[in-house]
């Protein structure tokens, strides 16, 4: 019922909903403080078509393809329709499918935030751990786009990194510290980005400290 959409709210017909570690964590009963008890519908990353808008919405119109990250205390993306504030919505890139757009939102924001917080700039070097993890592959693409020299790790020869101009370190046959220092003339990298949610290889703190340069960001 479009009559319930008022103010800065929008009603979106959901085309795809991403599933992330956040959904898995909430489903296990953790992060209960994020929602108002049960039942709680999961789904925080969506793509879809604007169905109707409130009178204060200024950036969208019915029929617009959009993507949104729903508030953590609301969720509800696993549904046919959702109602959310305009501030959580952006236009969907035309070159992405519904599934691609919905599936990359949280990971993309995490990667963009990491690069922003590190004050990354063209010419910097970055070590993105566990490049075979999909979240890290988004970070690799953003780093390459910004003009950074990218190092990444894999844990075995079966892992592949589908990008050019990336220095790949196989930690099953190479020593991370030695490769980084060889390529940086002993200066170390400017930035290190770890894999989210402890998905990848466990690295010792001393090993990573040996890879990062003076005034580097981790």
PDB file of N, CA and C in Angstrom, residues 26 31-41 44 71-75:
ATOM      1  N   UNK A  26      23.880 -12.581  12.804  1.00  0.00           N
ATOM      2  CA  UNK A  26      22.579 -12.321  13.425  1.00  0.00           C
ATOM      3  C   UNK A  26      21.770 -13.610  13.530  1.00  0.00           C
ATOM      4  N   UNK A  31      24.605 -10.358  18.205  1.00  0.00           N
ATOM      5  CA  UNK A  31      24.237  -8.974  17.862  1.00  0.00           C
ATOM      6  C   UNK A  31      22.753  -8.701  18.094  1.00  0.00           C
ATOM      7  N   UNK A  32      22.207  -9.276  19.181  1.00  0.00           N
ATOM      8  CA  UNK A  32      20.781  -9.094  19.464  1.00  0.00           C
ATOM      9  C   UNK A  32      20.423  -7.642  19.715  1.00  0.00           C
ATOM     10  N   UNK A  33      21.427  -6.855  20.117  1.00  0.00           N
ATOM     11  CA  UNK A  33      21.163  -5.448  20.393  1.00  0.00           C
ATOM     12  C   UNK A  33      20.853  -4.655  19.132  1.00  0.00           C
ATOM     13  N   UNK A  34      21.086  -5.258  17.960  1.00  0.00           N
ATOM     14  CA  UNK A  34      20.848  -4.550  16.706  1.00  0.00           C
ATOM     15  C   UNK A  34      19.383  -4.529  16.288  1.00  0.00           C
ATOM     16  N   UNK A  35      18.573  -5.414  16.848  1.00  0.00           N
ATOM     17  CA  UNK A  35      17.177  -5.461  16.408  1.00  0.00           C
ATOM     18  C   UNK A  35      16.248  -5.590  17.611  1.00  0.00           C
ATOM     19  N   UNK A  36      14.975  -5.407  17.350  1.00  0.00           N
ATOM     20  CA  UNK A  36      13.985  -5.328  18.421  1.00  0.00           C
ATOM     21  C   UNK A  36      13.325  -6.676  18.683  1.00  0.00           C
ATOM     22  N   UNK A  37      14.112  -7.715  18.857  1.00  0.00           N
ATOM     23  CA  UNK A  37      13.543  -9.017  19.153  1.00  0.00           C
ATOM     24  C   UNK A  37      13.049  -9.750  17.923  1.00  0.00           C
ATOM     25  N   UNK A  38      12.380 -10.865  18.141  1.00  0.00           N
ATOM     26  CA  UNK A  38      11.894 -11.714  17.060  1.00  0.00           C
ATOM     27  C   UNK A  38      10.400 -11.505  16.848  1.00  0.00           C
ATOM     28  N   UNK A  39       9.883 -11.763  15.631  1.00  0.00           N
ATOM     29  CA  UNK A  39      10.647 -12.187  14.443  1.00  0.00           C
ATOM     30  C   UNK A  39      11.443 -11.027  13.850  1.00  0.00           C
ATOM     31  N   UNK A  40      12.588 -11.371  13.272  1.00  0.00           N
ATOM     32  CA  UNK A  40      13.447 -10.378  12.621  1.00  0.00           C
ATOM     33  C   UNK A  40      13.830 -10.923  11.252  1.00  0.00           C
ATOM     34  N   UNK A  41      13.449 -10.207  10.205  1.00  0.00           N
ATOM     35  CA  UNK A  41      13.738 -10.635   8.837  1.00  0.00           C
ATOM     36  C   UNK A  41      15.143 -10.172   8.461  1.00  0.00           C
ATOM     37  N   UNK A  44      20.236  -7.153   4.426  1.00  0.00           N
ATOM     38  CA  UNK A  44      20.635  -5.761   4.622  1.00  0.00           C
ATOM     39  C   UNK A  44      21.120  -5.107   3.336  1.00  0.00           C
ATOM     40  N   UNK A  71      19.098  -0.242   7.341  1.00  0.00           N
ATOM     41  CA  UNK A  71      19.596  -0.035   8.703  1.00  0.00           C
ATOM     42  C   UNK A  71      19.731  -1.366   9.448  1.00  0.00           C
ATOM     43  N   UNK A  72      20.780  -1.481  10.247  1.00  0.00           N
ATOM     44  CA  UNK A  72      21.053  -2.751  10.923  1.00  0.00           C
ATOM     45  C   UNK A  72      19.964  -3.129  11.915  1.00  0.00           C
ATOM     46  N   UNK A  73      19.237  -2.144  12.442  1.00  0.00           N
ATOM     47  CA  UNK A  73      18.167  -2.473  13.383  1.00  0.00           C
ATOM     48  C   UNK A  73      16.853  -2.794  12.687  1.00  0.00           C
ATOM     49  N   UNK A  74      16.854  -2.707  11.361  1.00  0.00           N
ATOM     50  CA  UNK A  74      15.633  -2.981  10.595  1.00  0.00           C
ATOM     51  C   UNK A  74      15.766  -4.236   9.740  1.00  0.00           C
ATOM     52  N   UNK A  75      16.786  -4.273   8.872  1.00  0.00           N
ATOM     53  CA  UNK A  75      16.921  -5.414   7.967  1.00  0.00           C
ATOM     54  C   UNK A  75      15.694  -5.531   7.086  1.00  0.00           C
TER      55      UNK A  75
END
